[in-house]
């Protein structure tokens, strides 16, 4: 490897990593947290078949799962100003990623709720718990255990998907890389470098997933 | 009289499962419901504890009358706190230990302070011989141990009546004894119980009353002794003879 290339890689590393730590990860963390709130609420509403809310949830999920994420970003960032709503790049990305991820995770959580044996709800009611208490104390914790691996998958996918925010001028890792590349033109080396940093983030998350699963599996069969 | 149901009707689609069932339970009674498979025993019990909504029927509980087809939510939750249900498949809370299974209904359901609830729960677990397994999760317990824990959960809040739906049917034969022994002990202590069972031995020796159901109606009801020794109805006689092994 020639020394110019090596210098470029060493020099660019912090310039890519820092937007990763200050933009990519916060974007993922904030949007995923909001998405989880949306997902649990939408899943519970559908599970309980709340009138009016349930069809609204179905509609929301239909829209956000049925259209490309990039199109959603464009509509909010480039489209909304046309109707007088101008949103800065980062908040626009937070809104879109939250709503998009919320739609997918709502389905994950709903499926997990439905996978809890129906006897659990009946037992809760017969033990003197209200419907809401049973959901909160018995059904939801079991469902979240089931949903944990697919939700971990979703957050790992999301870390990488935030690179799409580059298209609405959010200077996250990919856009930071592009800016460096525009100056030095080393696309192969630089894009591999940013790819490796994404891989590092994903690896850490995978590792956190393992730990999380271990802790959550406390009540699962450890053999009698 | 603690509990009385009259004229209970329930259909699933076109299938009429209950066709005017009537039965009553006095305080301290142990009433066994017998009958062939599909006769509607489980459905009846589920209607009585509002897990199914009856199409028609009157429930009298502790002197209060309720329309089973139009129960108010408030009445349902109030009555459920005076009763308890033991399921065929135990249905212990899978994410809770044995102890937490018992305290959950006390603390969350009834607002009893935690320390007091734990004391009560430990007493209940002790009674069913499960105190040494208090910290185990359901997945770490045998079927018999799970069902005994479920009974502890049921009795902890001192319900006025306990409903059982074939509490030993899901168990290996060698484990039914430990559960039946607990039930027998509860009966001796004067607990009021309404028990759907296939255990004729239990019905004969423990229950005070027997209700024989077939085809969605009560064919015959009376003191256990009379039903076993001198059933009035031919169908009861046939059932008791063929089912006895
Ligand atoms: N949720 C349901 N939907 C449709 N049919 C049902 C439902 N629950 C019960 N049934 C039907 O109602 C009839 C009576 O069922 P039930 O479980 O009350 O009988 P059972 O007397 O408890 O029988 P077993 O001794 O086998 O437990 C059966 O034909 C059953 O298939
Ligand atoms: Mg049954």
GROMACS .gro file of C-alpha atoms and ligand atoms in nm:
model
  501
    1UNK     CA    1   0.000   0.000   0.000
    2UNK     CA    2   0.146   0.333  -0.095
    3UNK     CA    3   0.196   0.584   0.181
    4UNK     CA    4  -0.041   0.845   0.032
    5UNK     CA    5  -0.330   0.601   0.052
    6UNK     CA    6  -0.236   0.503   0.403
    7UNK     CA    7  -0.224   0.868   0.507
    8UNK     CA    8  -0.566   0.927   0.356
    9UNK     CA    9  -0.715   0.630   0.543
   10UNK     CA   10  -0.562   0.727   0.876
   11UNK     CA   11  -0.655   1.089   0.829
   12UNK     CA   12  -1.014   1.012   0.724
   13UNK     CA   13  -1.080   0.755   0.995
   14UNK     CA   14  -1.172   1.002   1.272
   15UNK     CA   15  -1.349   1.224   1.019
   16UNK     CA   16  -1.581   0.936   0.938
   17UNK     CA   17  -1.603   0.786   1.285
   18UNK     CA   18  -1.700   1.112   1.456
   19UNK     CA   19  -2.013   1.169   1.241
   20UNK     CA   20  -2.082   0.802   1.312
   21UNK     CA   21  -2.076   0.865   1.685
   22UNK     CA   22  -2.248   1.204   1.676
   23UNK     CA   23  -2.501   1.150   1.397
   24UNK     CA   24  -2.547   0.789   1.287
   25UNK     CA   25  -2.572   0.642   1.635
   26UNK     CA   26  -2.787   0.919   1.789
   27UNK     CA   27  -3.017   0.908   1.485
   28UNK     CA   28  -3.052   0.534   1.526
   29UNK     CA   29  -3.100   0.551   1.903
   30UNK     CA   30  -3.356   0.832   1.900
   31UNK     CA   31  -3.552   0.703   1.602
   32UNK     CA   32  -3.553   0.346   1.728
   33UNK     CA   33  -3.673   0.451   2.073
   34UNK     CA   34  -3.961   0.647   1.923
   35UNK     CA   35  -4.028   0.357   1.687
   36UNK     CA   36  -4.057   0.118   1.981
   37UNK     CA   37  -4.314   0.339   2.151
   38UNK     CA   38  -4.514   0.356   1.828
   39UNK     CA   39  -4.472  -0.017   1.769
   40UNK     CA   40  -4.586  -0.127   2.115
   41UNK     CA   41  -4.882   0.112   2.111
   42UNK     CA   42  -4.990   0.009   1.761
   43UNK     CA   43  -4.942  -0.360   1.838
   44UNK     CA   44  -5.140  -0.342   2.162
   45UNK     CA   45  -5.422  -0.150   1.995
   46UNK     CA   46  -5.447  -0.411   1.722
   47UNK     CA   47  -5.415  -0.700   1.966
   48UNK     CA   48  -5.701  -0.561   2.173
   49UNK     CA   49  -5.892  -0.475   1.853
   50UNK     CA   50  -5.961  -0.123   1.972
   51UNK     CA   51  -6.224   0.019   1.737
   52UNK     CA   52  -6.123   0.313   1.516
   53UNK     CA   53  -5.758   0.293   1.632
   54UNK     CA   54  -5.704  -0.050   1.479
   55UNK     CA   55  -5.790   0.049   1.119
   56UNK     CA   56  -5.582   0.365   1.162
   57UNK     CA   57  -5.286   0.147   1.266
   58UNK     CA   58  -5.339  -0.085   0.970
   59UNK     CA   59  -5.345   0.215   0.736
   60UNK     CA   60  -5.029   0.362   0.884
   61UNK     CA   61  -4.845   0.031   0.860
   62UNK     CA   62  -4.969  -0.020   0.506
   63UNK     CA   63  -4.833   0.318   0.395
   64UNK     CA   64  -4.494   0.296   0.563
   65UNK     CA   65  -4.421  -0.063   0.474
   66UNK     CA   66  -4.546  -0.018   0.121
   67UNK     CA   67  -4.334   0.275   0.010
   68UNK     CA   68  -3.954   0.311  -0.015
   69UNK     CA   69  -3.776   0.466   0.278
   70UNK     CA   70  -3.591   0.697   0.044
   71UNK     CA   71  -3.919   0.823  -0.102
   72UNK     CA   72  -4.048   0.889   0.251
   73UNK     CA   73  -3.732   1.089   0.326
   74UNK     CA   74  -3.776   1.292   0.009
   75UNK     CA   75  -4.142   1.361   0.074
   76UNK     CA   76  -4.073   1.492   0.423
   77UNK     CA   77  -3.752   1.682   0.348
   78UNK     CA   78  -3.802   1.812  -0.007
   79UNK     CA   79  -4.179   1.788  -0.033
   80UNK     CA   80  -4.310   1.935   0.290
   81UNK     CA   81  -4.157   2.282   0.235
   82UNK     CA   82  -4.401   2.308  -0.060
   83UNK     CA   83  -4.685   2.320   0.192
   84UNK     CA   84  -4.497   2.550   0.421
   85UNK     CA   85  -4.346   2.292   0.653
   86UNK     CA   86  -3.970   2.311   0.648
   87UNK     CA   87  -3.787   2.063   0.865
   88UNK     CA   88  -3.412   2.057   0.923
   89UNK     CA   89  -3.230   1.748   0.788
   90UNK     CA   90  -3.168   1.570   1.115
   91UNK     CA   91  -3.520   1.607   1.260
   92UNK     CA   92  -3.664   1.511   0.922
   93UNK     CA   93  -3.456   1.194   0.930
   94UNK     CA   94  -3.567   1.122   1.288
   95UNK     CA   95  -3.933   1.158   1.191
   96UNK     CA   96  -3.908   0.934   0.887
   97UNK     CA   97  -3.695   0.665   1.047
   98UNK     CA   98  -3.921   0.656   1.354
   99UNK     CA   99  -4.238   0.618   1.152
  100UNK     CA  100  -4.089   0.370   0.910
  101UNK     CA  101  -3.928   0.155   1.176
  102UNK     CA  102  -4.238   0.185   1.396
  103UNK     CA  103  -4.448   0.030   1.120
  104UNK     CA  104  -4.222  -0.272   1.082
  105UNK     CA  105  -4.170  -0.322   1.455
  106UNK     CA  106  -4.545  -0.291   1.519
  107UNK     CA  107  -4.590  -0.604   1.311
  108UNK     CA  108  -4.310  -0.781   1.496
  109UNK     CA  109  -4.459  -0.697   1.834
  110UNK     CA  110  -4.812  -0.782   1.725
  111UNK     CA  111  -4.699  -1.125   1.606
  112UNK     CA  112  -4.517  -1.176   1.935
  113UNK     CA  113  -4.826  -1.078   2.135
  114UNK     CA  114  -5.032  -1.326   1.938
  115UNK     CA  115  -4.776  -1.598   2.003
  116UNK     CA  116  -4.831  -1.576   2.380
  117UNK     CA  117  -5.059  -1.868   2.474
  118UNK     CA  118  -5.417  -1.748   2.524
  119UNK     CA  119  -5.424  -1.922   2.861
  120UNK     CA  120  -5.186  -1.657   2.997
  121UNK     CA  121  -5.444  -1.383   2.951
  122UNK     CA  122  -5.721  -1.597   3.096
  123UNK     CA  123  -5.507  -1.689   3.394
  124UNK     CA  124  -5.433  -1.322   3.456
  125UNK     CA  125  -5.799  -1.229   3.449
  126UNK     CA  126  -5.891  -1.520   3.675
  127UNK     CA  127  -5.615  -1.423   3.919
  128UNK     CA  128  -5.788  -1.089   3.968
  129UNK     CA  129  -5.581  -0.875   3.733
  130UNK     CA  130  -5.753  -0.632   3.499
  131UNK     CA  131  -5.706  -0.666   3.126
  132UNK     CA  132  -5.452  -0.384   3.120
  133UNK     CA  133  -5.265  -0.521   3.421
  134UNK     CA  134  -5.246  -0.862   3.257
  135UNK     CA  135  -5.115  -0.708   2.937
  136UNK     CA  136  -4.854  -0.504   3.118
  137UNK     CA  137  -4.735  -0.763   3.369
  138UNK     CA  138  -4.781  -1.094   3.187
  139UNK     CA  139  -4.843  -1.074   2.814
  140UNK     CA  140  -4.619  -0.787   2.706
  141UNK     CA  141  -4.307  -0.908   2.891
  142UNK     CA  142  -4.344  -1.250   2.731
  143UNK     CA  143  -4.408  -1.098   2.390
  144UNK     CA  144  -4.104  -0.871   2.418
  145UNK     CA  145  -3.891  -1.175   2.492
  146UNK     CA  146  -4.015  -1.334   2.170
  147UNK     CA  147  -3.978  -1.010   1.978
  148UNK     CA  148  -3.628  -0.936   2.103
  149UNK     CA  149  -3.428  -1.120   1.832
  150UNK     CA  150  -3.629  -0.981   1.538
  151UNK     CA  151  -3.620  -0.633   1.696
  152UNK     CA  152  -3.243  -0.662   1.733
  153UNK     CA  153  -3.234  -0.746   1.365
  154UNK     CA  154  -3.433  -0.434   1.293
  155UNK     CA  155  -3.202  -0.205   1.485
  156UNK     CA  156  -2.895  -0.352   1.316
  157UNK     CA  157  -3.062  -0.296   0.978
  158UNK     CA  158  -3.148   0.056   1.084
  159UNK     CA  159  -2.791   0.155   1.169
  160UNK     CA  160  -2.705   0.080   0.808
  161UNK     CA  161  -3.023   0.233   0.665
  162UNK     CA  162  -2.941   0.568   0.826
  163UNK     CA  163  -2.690   0.605   0.541
  164UNK     CA  164  -2.992   0.691   0.328
  165UNK     CA  165  -3.017   1.014   0.527
  166UNK     CA  166  -2.712   1.127   0.329
  167UNK     CA  167  -2.959   1.194   0.051
  168UNK     CA  168  -3.133   1.462   0.252
  169UNK     CA  169  -2.805   1.631   0.344
  170UNK     CA  170  -2.763   1.480   0.688
  171UNK     CA  171  -2.388   1.456   0.736
  172UNK     CA  172  -2.375   1.109   0.875
  173UNK     CA  173  -2.097   0.860   0.805
  174UNK     CA  174  -2.165   0.801   0.438
  175UNK     CA  175  -2.201   1.169   0.351
  176UNK     CA  176  -1.888   1.248   0.548
  177UNK     CA  177  -1.708   0.984   0.343
  178UNK     CA  178  -1.844   1.127   0.021
  179UNK     CA  179  -1.715   1.470   0.116
  180UNK     CA  180  -1.366   1.335   0.181
  181UNK     CA  181  -1.377   1.137  -0.141
  182UNK     CA  182  -1.471   1.445  -0.339
  183UNK     CA  183  -1.145   1.596  -0.226
  184UNK     CA  184  -0.902   1.306  -0.256
  185UNK     CA  185  -1.081   1.067  -0.494
  186UNK     CA  186  -1.005   0.730  -0.340
  187UNK     CA  187  -1.352   0.572  -0.364
  188UNK     CA  188  -1.249   0.209  -0.323
  189UNK     CA  189  -1.046   0.260  -0.010
  190UNK     CA  190  -1.278   0.515   0.150
  191UNK     CA  191  -1.603   0.327   0.090
  192UNK     CA  192  -1.448   0.006   0.221
  193UNK     CA  193  -1.332   0.201   0.522
  194UNK     CA  194  -1.679   0.334   0.599
  195UNK     CA  195  -1.821  -0.012   0.536
  196UNK     CA  196  -1.586  -0.152   0.798
  197UNK     CA  197  -1.699   0.109   1.049
  198UNK     CA  198  -2.062   0.008   0.986
  199UNK     CA  199  -1.954  -0.351   1.036
  200UNK     CA  200  -1.796  -0.254   1.367
  201UNK     CA  201  -2.120  -0.091   1.484
  202UNK     CA  202  -2.325  -0.392   1.377
  203UNK     CA  203  -2.086  -0.627   1.552
  204UNK     CA  204  -2.118  -0.437   1.879
  205UNK     CA  205  -2.498  -0.446   1.848
  206UNK     CA  206  -2.494  -0.819   1.775
  207UNK     CA  207  -2.285  -0.868   2.082
  208UNK     CA  208  -2.528  -0.658   2.290
  209UNK     CA  209  -2.813  -0.870   2.149
  210UNK     CA  210  -2.644  -1.185   2.281
  211UNK     CA  211  -2.613  -1.035   2.628
  212UNK     CA  212  -2.971  -0.913   2.617
  213UNK     CA  213  -3.102  -1.252   2.512
  214UNK     CA  214  -2.915  -1.422   2.789
  215UNK     CA  215  -3.062  -1.191   3.050
  216UNK     CA  216  -3.412  -1.219   2.909
  217UNK     CA  217  -3.403  -1.596   2.895
  218UNK     CA  218  -3.405  -1.619   3.274
  219UNK     CA  219  -3.745  -1.786   3.278
  220UNK     CA  220  -3.684  -2.022   2.992
  221UNK     CA  221  -3.617  -2.386   3.033
  222UNK     CA  222  -3.287  -2.446   3.200
  223UNK     CA  223  -3.375  -2.807   3.257
  224UNK     CA  224  -3.562  -2.936   3.559
  225UNK     CA  225  -7.651  -2.103   4.866
  226UNK     CA  226  -7.328  -1.952   4.739
  227UNK     CA  227  -7.365  -1.998   4.368
  228UNK     CA  228  -7.651  -2.082   4.141
  229UNK     CA  229  -7.677  -2.076   3.764
  230UNK     CA  230  -7.999  -2.121   3.575
  231UNK     CA  231  -8.096  -2.165   3.216
  232UNK     CA  232  -7.743  -2.127   3.075
  233UNK     CA  233  -7.734  -2.136   2.698
  234UNK     CA  234  -7.426  -2.115   2.481
  235UNK     CA  235  -7.366  -2.183   2.115
  236UNK     CA  236  -7.053  -2.172   1.906
  237UNK     CA  237  -7.187  -2.081   1.564
  238UNK     CA  238  -7.450  -2.338   1.482
  239UNK     CA  239  -7.330  -2.578   1.752
  240UNK     CA  240  -7.544  -2.561   2.062
  241UNK     CA  241  -7.316  -2.658   2.346
  242UNK     CA  242  -7.519  -2.561   2.653
  243UNK     CA  243  -7.895  -2.595   2.637
  244UNK     CA  244  -8.035  -2.464   2.959
  245UNK     CA  245  -7.796  -2.579   3.231
  246UNK     CA  246  -7.887  -2.537   3.593
  247UNK     CA  247  -7.682  -2.609   3.900
  248UNK     CA  248  -7.615  -2.477   4.246
  249UNK     CA  249  -7.334  -2.492   4.495
  250UNK     CA  250  -7.372  -2.444   4.870
  251UNK     CA  251  -7.099  -2.299   5.085
  252UNK     CA  252  -6.853  -2.575   5.174
  253UNK     CA  253  -6.982  -2.804   4.903
  254UNK     CA  254  -6.751  -2.991   4.671
  255UNK     CA  255  -6.948  -3.036   4.352
  256UNK     CA  256  -6.812  -3.266   4.085
  257UNK     CA  257  -6.929  -3.221   3.728
  258UNK     CA  258  -6.908  -3.547   3.535
  259UNK     CA  259  -6.998  -3.625   3.179
  260UNK     CA  260  -6.872  -3.756   2.849
  261UNK     CA  261  -6.630  -3.559   2.636
  262UNK     CA  262  -6.797  -3.276   2.449
  263UNK     CA  263  -7.092  -3.253   2.686
  264UNK     CA  264  -7.014  -2.887   2.761
  265UNK     CA  265  -6.851  -2.910   3.105
  266UNK     CA  266  -6.560  -2.681   3.026
  267UNK     CA  267  -6.786  -2.438   2.845
  268UNK     CA  268  -7.014  -2.421   3.149
  269UNK     CA  269  -6.726  -2.346   3.383
  270UNK     CA  270  -6.591  -2.084   3.145
  271UNK     CA  271  -6.932  -1.919   3.124
  272UNK     CA  272  -6.961  -1.912   3.500
  273UNK     CA  273  -6.629  -1.731   3.528
  274UNK     CA  274  -6.698  -1.509   3.223
  275UNK     CA  275  -6.418  -1.647   3.009
  276UNK     CA  276  -6.698  -1.715   2.761
  277UNK     CA  277  -7.004  -1.499   2.737
  278UNK     CA  278  -7.319  -1.710   2.768
  279UNK     CA  279  -7.598  -1.640   2.523
  280UNK     CA  280  -7.846  -1.658   2.805
  281UNK     CA  281  -7.846  -1.744   3.173
  282UNK     CA  282  -7.882  -1.616   3.525
  283UNK     CA  283  -7.608  -1.630   3.785
  284UNK     CA  284  -7.674  -1.584   4.152
  285UNK     CA  285  -7.361  -1.531   4.356
  286UNK     CA  286  -7.376  -1.462   4.726
  287UNK     CA  287  -7.737  -1.347   4.690
  288UNK     CA  288  -7.667  -1.112   4.400
  289UNK     CA  289  -7.832  -1.184   4.067
  290UNK     CA  290  -7.658  -1.128   3.734
  291UNK     CA  291  -7.756  -1.173   3.372
  292UNK     CA  292  -7.476  -1.387   3.227
  293UNK     CA  293  -7.538  -1.257   2.877
  294UNK     CA  294  -7.506  -0.893   2.983
  295UNK     CA  295  -7.249  -0.878   3.260
  296UNK     CA  296  -7.108  -0.534   3.330
  297UNK     CA  297  -6.727  -0.521   3.323
  298UNK     CA  298  -6.723  -0.391   3.676
  299UNK     CA  299  -6.926  -0.687   3.805
  300UNK     CA  300  -6.705  -0.931   3.615
  301UNK     CA  301  -6.387  -0.804   3.776
  302UNK     CA  302  -6.552  -0.779   4.117
  303UNK     CA  303  -6.676  -1.139   4.104
  304UNK     CA  304  -6.349  -1.268   3.964
  305UNK     CA  305  -6.177  -1.143   4.277
  306UNK     CA  306  -6.404  -1.366   4.483
  307UNK     CA  307  -6.337  -1.673   4.273
  308UNK     CA  308  -6.039  -1.859   4.134
  309UNK     CA  309  -5.987  -2.091   3.843
  310UNK     CA  310  -5.754  -2.387   3.810
  311UNK     CA  311  -5.695  -2.477   3.446
  312UNK     CA  312  -5.637  -2.813   3.290
  313UNK     CA  313  -5.313  -2.681   3.140
  314UNK     CA  314  -5.208  -2.496   3.461
  315UNK     CA  315  -5.149  -2.165   3.278
  316UNK     CA  316  -4.891  -2.046   3.525
  317UNK     CA  317  -4.745  -1.709   3.428
  318UNK     CA  318  -4.440  -1.824   3.233
  319UNK     CA  319  -4.238  -1.512   3.309
  320UNK     CA  320  -4.287  -1.537   3.685
  321UNK     CA  321  -4.148  -1.765   3.950
  322UNK     CA  322  -4.377  -1.987   4.154
  323UNK     CA  323  -4.382  -1.727   4.430
  324UNK     CA  324  -4.448  -1.441   4.189
  325UNK     CA  325  -4.726  -1.642   4.030
  326UNK     CA  326  -4.900  -1.638   4.365
  327UNK     CA  327  -4.820  -1.280   4.467
  328UNK     CA  328  -4.916  -1.128   4.131
  329UNK     CA  329  -5.291  -1.145   4.188
  330UNK     CA  330  -5.246  -1.022   4.546
  331UNK     CA  331  -5.018  -0.727   4.477
  332UNK     CA  332  -5.120  -0.614   4.129
  333UNK     CA  333  -5.475  -0.740   4.131
  334UNK     CA  334  -5.580  -0.659   4.486
  335UNK     CA  335  -5.334  -0.395   4.600
  336UNK     CA  336  -5.208  -0.593   4.899
  337UNK     CA  337  -4.871  -0.463   5.029
  338UNK     CA  338  -4.577  -0.663   4.900
  339UNK     CA  339  -4.444  -0.799   5.229
  340UNK     CA  340  -4.785  -0.915   5.335
  341UNK     CA  341  -4.851  -1.069   4.992
  342UNK     CA  342  -4.525  -1.261   5.006
  343UNK     CA  343  -4.613  -1.396   5.348
  344UNK     CA  344  -4.955  -1.505   5.226
  345UNK     CA  345  -4.805  -1.656   4.911
  346UNK     CA  346  -4.547  -1.853   5.105
  347UNK     CA  347  -4.820  -1.994   5.326
  348UNK     CA  348  -5.018  -2.099   5.019
  349UNK     CA  349  -4.713  -2.257   4.858
  350UNK     CA  350  -4.636  -2.437   5.181
  351UNK     CA  351  -4.986  -2.579   5.187
  352UNK     CA  352  -4.944  -2.738   4.845
  353UNK     CA  353  -4.590  -2.852   4.924
  354UNK     CA  354  -4.421  -2.611   4.687
  355UNK     CA  355  -4.239  -2.380   4.925
  356UNK     CA  356  -3.901  -2.530   4.843
  357UNK     CA  357  -3.960  -2.453   4.476
  358UNK     CA  358  -4.079  -2.096   4.530
  359UNK     CA  359  -3.801  -1.945   4.318
  360UNK     CA  360  -3.845  -2.179   4.024
  361UNK     CA  361  -3.996  -2.074   3.694
  362UNK     CA  362  -4.279  -2.286   3.551
  363UNK     CA  363  -4.044  -2.430   3.288
  364UNK     CA  364  -3.837  -2.573   3.572
  365UNK     CA  365  -4.131  -2.753   3.734
  366UNK     CA  366  -4.299  -3.084   3.660
  367UNK     CA  367  -4.664  -3.085   3.559
  368UNK     CA  368  -4.775  -3.186   3.905
  369UNK     CA  369  -4.564  -2.915   4.064
  370UNK     CA  370  -4.702  -2.658   3.822
  371UNK     CA  371  -5.058  -2.759   3.898
  372UNK     CA  372  -4.996  -2.744   4.273
  373UNK     CA  373  -4.850  -2.396   4.226
  374UNK     CA  374  -5.158  -2.303   4.026
  375UNK     CA  375  -5.370  -2.421   4.319
  376UNK     CA  376  -5.161  -2.210   4.555
  377UNK     CA  377  -5.220  -1.913   4.327
  378UNK     CA  378  -5.591  -1.989   4.334
  379UNK     CA  379  -5.629  -2.021   4.710
  380UNK     CA  380  -5.396  -1.737   4.814
  381UNK     CA  381  -5.660  -1.467   4.789
  382UNK     CA  382  -5.906  -1.678   4.986
  383UNK     CA  383  -6.172  -1.701   4.719
  384UNK     CA  384  -6.526  -1.798   4.809
  385UNK     CA  385  -6.522  -2.070   4.547
  386UNK     CA  386  -6.260  -2.254   4.346
  387UNK     CA  387  -6.332  -2.374   3.994
  388UNK     CA  388  -6.131  -2.663   3.857
  389UNK     CA  389  -6.139  -2.781   3.497
  390UNK     CA  390  -5.999  -3.132   3.486
  391UNK     CA  391  -5.698  -3.036   3.694
  392UNK     CA  392  -5.527  -3.372   3.652
  393UNK     CA  393  -5.606  -3.456   3.291
  394UNK     CA  394  -5.284  -3.315   3.151
  395UNK     CA  395  -5.072  -3.500   3.406
  396UNK     CA  396  -4.888  -3.828   3.382
  397UNK     CA  397  -5.073  -4.087   3.588
  398UNK     CA  398  -4.802  -4.099   3.854
  399UNK     CA  399  -4.841  -3.724   3.913
  400UNK     CA  400  -5.219  -3.704   3.949
  401UNK     CA  401  -5.204  -3.832   4.306
  402UNK     CA  402  -5.013  -3.535   4.446
  403UNK     CA  403  -5.263  -3.290   4.295
  404UNK     CA  404  -5.567  -3.488   4.407
  405UNK     CA  405  -5.421  -3.504   4.758
  406UNK     CA  406  -5.402  -3.126   4.772
  407UNK     CA  407  -5.760  -3.097   4.651
  408UNK     CA  408  -5.875  -3.351   4.905
  409UNK     CA  409  -5.709  -3.150   5.181
  410UNK     CA  410  -5.879  -2.831   5.063
  411UNK     CA  411  -6.213  -3.010   5.064
  412UNK     CA  412  -6.156  -3.124   5.421
  413UNK     CA  413  -6.083  -2.766   5.524
  414UNK     CA  414  -6.423  -2.664   5.395
  415UNK     CA  415  -6.324  -2.494   5.072
  416UNK     CA  416  -6.614  -2.460   4.830
  417UNK     CA  417  -6.520  -2.620   4.499
  418UNK     CA  418  -6.679  -2.681   4.163
  419UNK     CA  419  -6.474  -2.946   3.988
  420UNK     CA  420  -6.500  -3.079   3.636
  421UNK     CA  421  -6.327  -3.414   3.652
  422UNK     CA  422  -6.284  -3.752   3.491
  423UNK     CA  423  -6.152  -3.892   3.818
  424UNK     CA  424  -6.450  -4.094   3.935
  425UNK     CA  425  -6.260  -4.201   4.243
  426UNK     CA  426  -6.215  -3.840   4.343
  427UNK     CA  427  -6.579  -3.760   4.269
  428UNK     CA  428  -6.697  -4.056   4.473
  429UNK     CA  429  -6.477  -4.005   4.777
  430UNK     CA  430  -6.426  -3.629   4.797
  431UNK     CA  431  -6.719  -3.453   4.639
  432UNK     CA  432  -7.039  -3.403   4.831
  433UNK     CA  433  -7.252  -3.346   4.522
  434UNK     CA  434  -7.233  -3.478   4.170
  435UNK     CA  435  -7.373  -3.318   3.857
  436UNK     CA  436  -7.390  -3.543   3.554
  437UNK     CA  437  -7.400  -3.360   3.220
  438UNK     CA  438  -7.458  -3.489   2.873
  439UNK     CA  439  -7.540  -3.314   2.547
  440UNK     CA  440  -7.541  -2.969   2.702
  441UNK     CA  441  -7.789  -3.039   2.978
  442UNK     CA  442  -7.773  -3.163   3.335
  443UNK     CA  443  -7.906  -3.516   3.324
  444UNK     CA  444  -7.893  -3.577   3.694
  445UNK     CA  445  -7.766  -3.404   4.006
  446UNK     CA  446  -7.760  -3.507   4.369
  447UNK     CA  447  -7.549  -3.620   4.662
  448UNK     CA  448  -7.246  -3.818   4.541
  449UNK     CA  449  -7.347  -4.123   4.734
  450UNK     CA  450  -7.687  -4.139   4.575
  451UNK     CA  451  -7.554  -4.077   4.223
  452UNK     CA  452  -7.291  -4.346   4.253
  453UNK     CA  453  -7.498  -4.602   4.435
  454UNK     CA  454  -7.844  -4.544   4.295
  455UNK     CA  455  -7.848  -4.323   3.988
  456UNK     CA  456  -8.201  -4.243   3.880
  457UNK     CA  457  -8.124  -4.191   3.515
  458UNK     CA  458  -8.027  -4.470   3.281
  459UNK     CA  459  -7.770  -4.248   3.106
  460UNK     CA  460  -7.595  -4.176   3.434
  461UNK     CA  461  -7.581  -4.545   3.512
  462UNK     CA  462  -7.438  -4.629   3.170
  463UNK     CA  463  -7.175  -4.355   3.200
  464UNK     CA  464  -7.064  -4.459   3.546
  465UNK     CA  465  -7.043  -4.824   3.447
  466UNK     CA  466  -6.858  -4.784   3.118
  467UNK     CA  467  -6.624  -4.521   3.249
  468UNK     CA  468  -6.518  -4.714   3.552
  469UNK     CA  469  -6.197  -4.905   3.515
  470LIG     N1  470  -6.433  -2.186   2.138
  470LIG     C1  471  -6.504  -2.283   2.079
  470LIG     N2  472  -6.541  -2.271   1.950
  470LIG     C2  473  -6.612  -2.367   1.889
  470LIG     N3  474  -6.653  -2.481   1.948
  470LIG     C3  475  -6.621  -2.499   2.076
  470LIG     C4  476  -6.543  -2.402   2.149
  470LIG     N4  477  -6.524  -2.448   2.274
  470LIG     C5  478  -6.587  -2.566   2.280
  470LIG     N5  479  -6.646  -2.599   2.162
  470LIG     C6  480  -6.723  -2.719   2.133
  470LIG     O1  481  -6.823  -2.729   2.232
  470LIG     C7  482  -6.845  -2.864   2.268
  470LIG     C8  483  -6.832  -2.879   2.418
  470LIG     O2  484  -6.699  -2.851   2.454
  470LIG     P1  485  -6.648  -2.856   2.604
  470LIG     O3  486  -6.505  -2.827   2.599
  470LIG     O4  487  -6.733  -2.768   2.687
  470LIG     O5  488  -6.676  -3.007   2.642
  470LIG     P2  489  -6.627  -3.086   2.771
  470LIG     O6  490  -6.748  -3.146   2.831
  470LIG     O7  491  -6.544  -3.001   2.857
  470LIG     O8  492  -6.540  -3.201   2.705
  470LIG     P3  493  -6.406  -3.271   2.760
  470LIG     O9  494  -6.450  -3.371   2.861
  470LIG    O10  495  -6.349  -3.336   2.639
  470LIG    O11  496  -6.320  -3.165   2.816
  470LIG     C9  497  -6.746  -2.945   2.190
  470LIG    O12  498  -6.814  -3.001   2.078
  470LIG    C10  499  -6.643  -2.847   2.145
  470LIG    O13  500  -6.586  -2.883   2.023
  471LIG    MG1  501  -6.339  -2.997   2.909
   0.00000   0.00000   0.00000
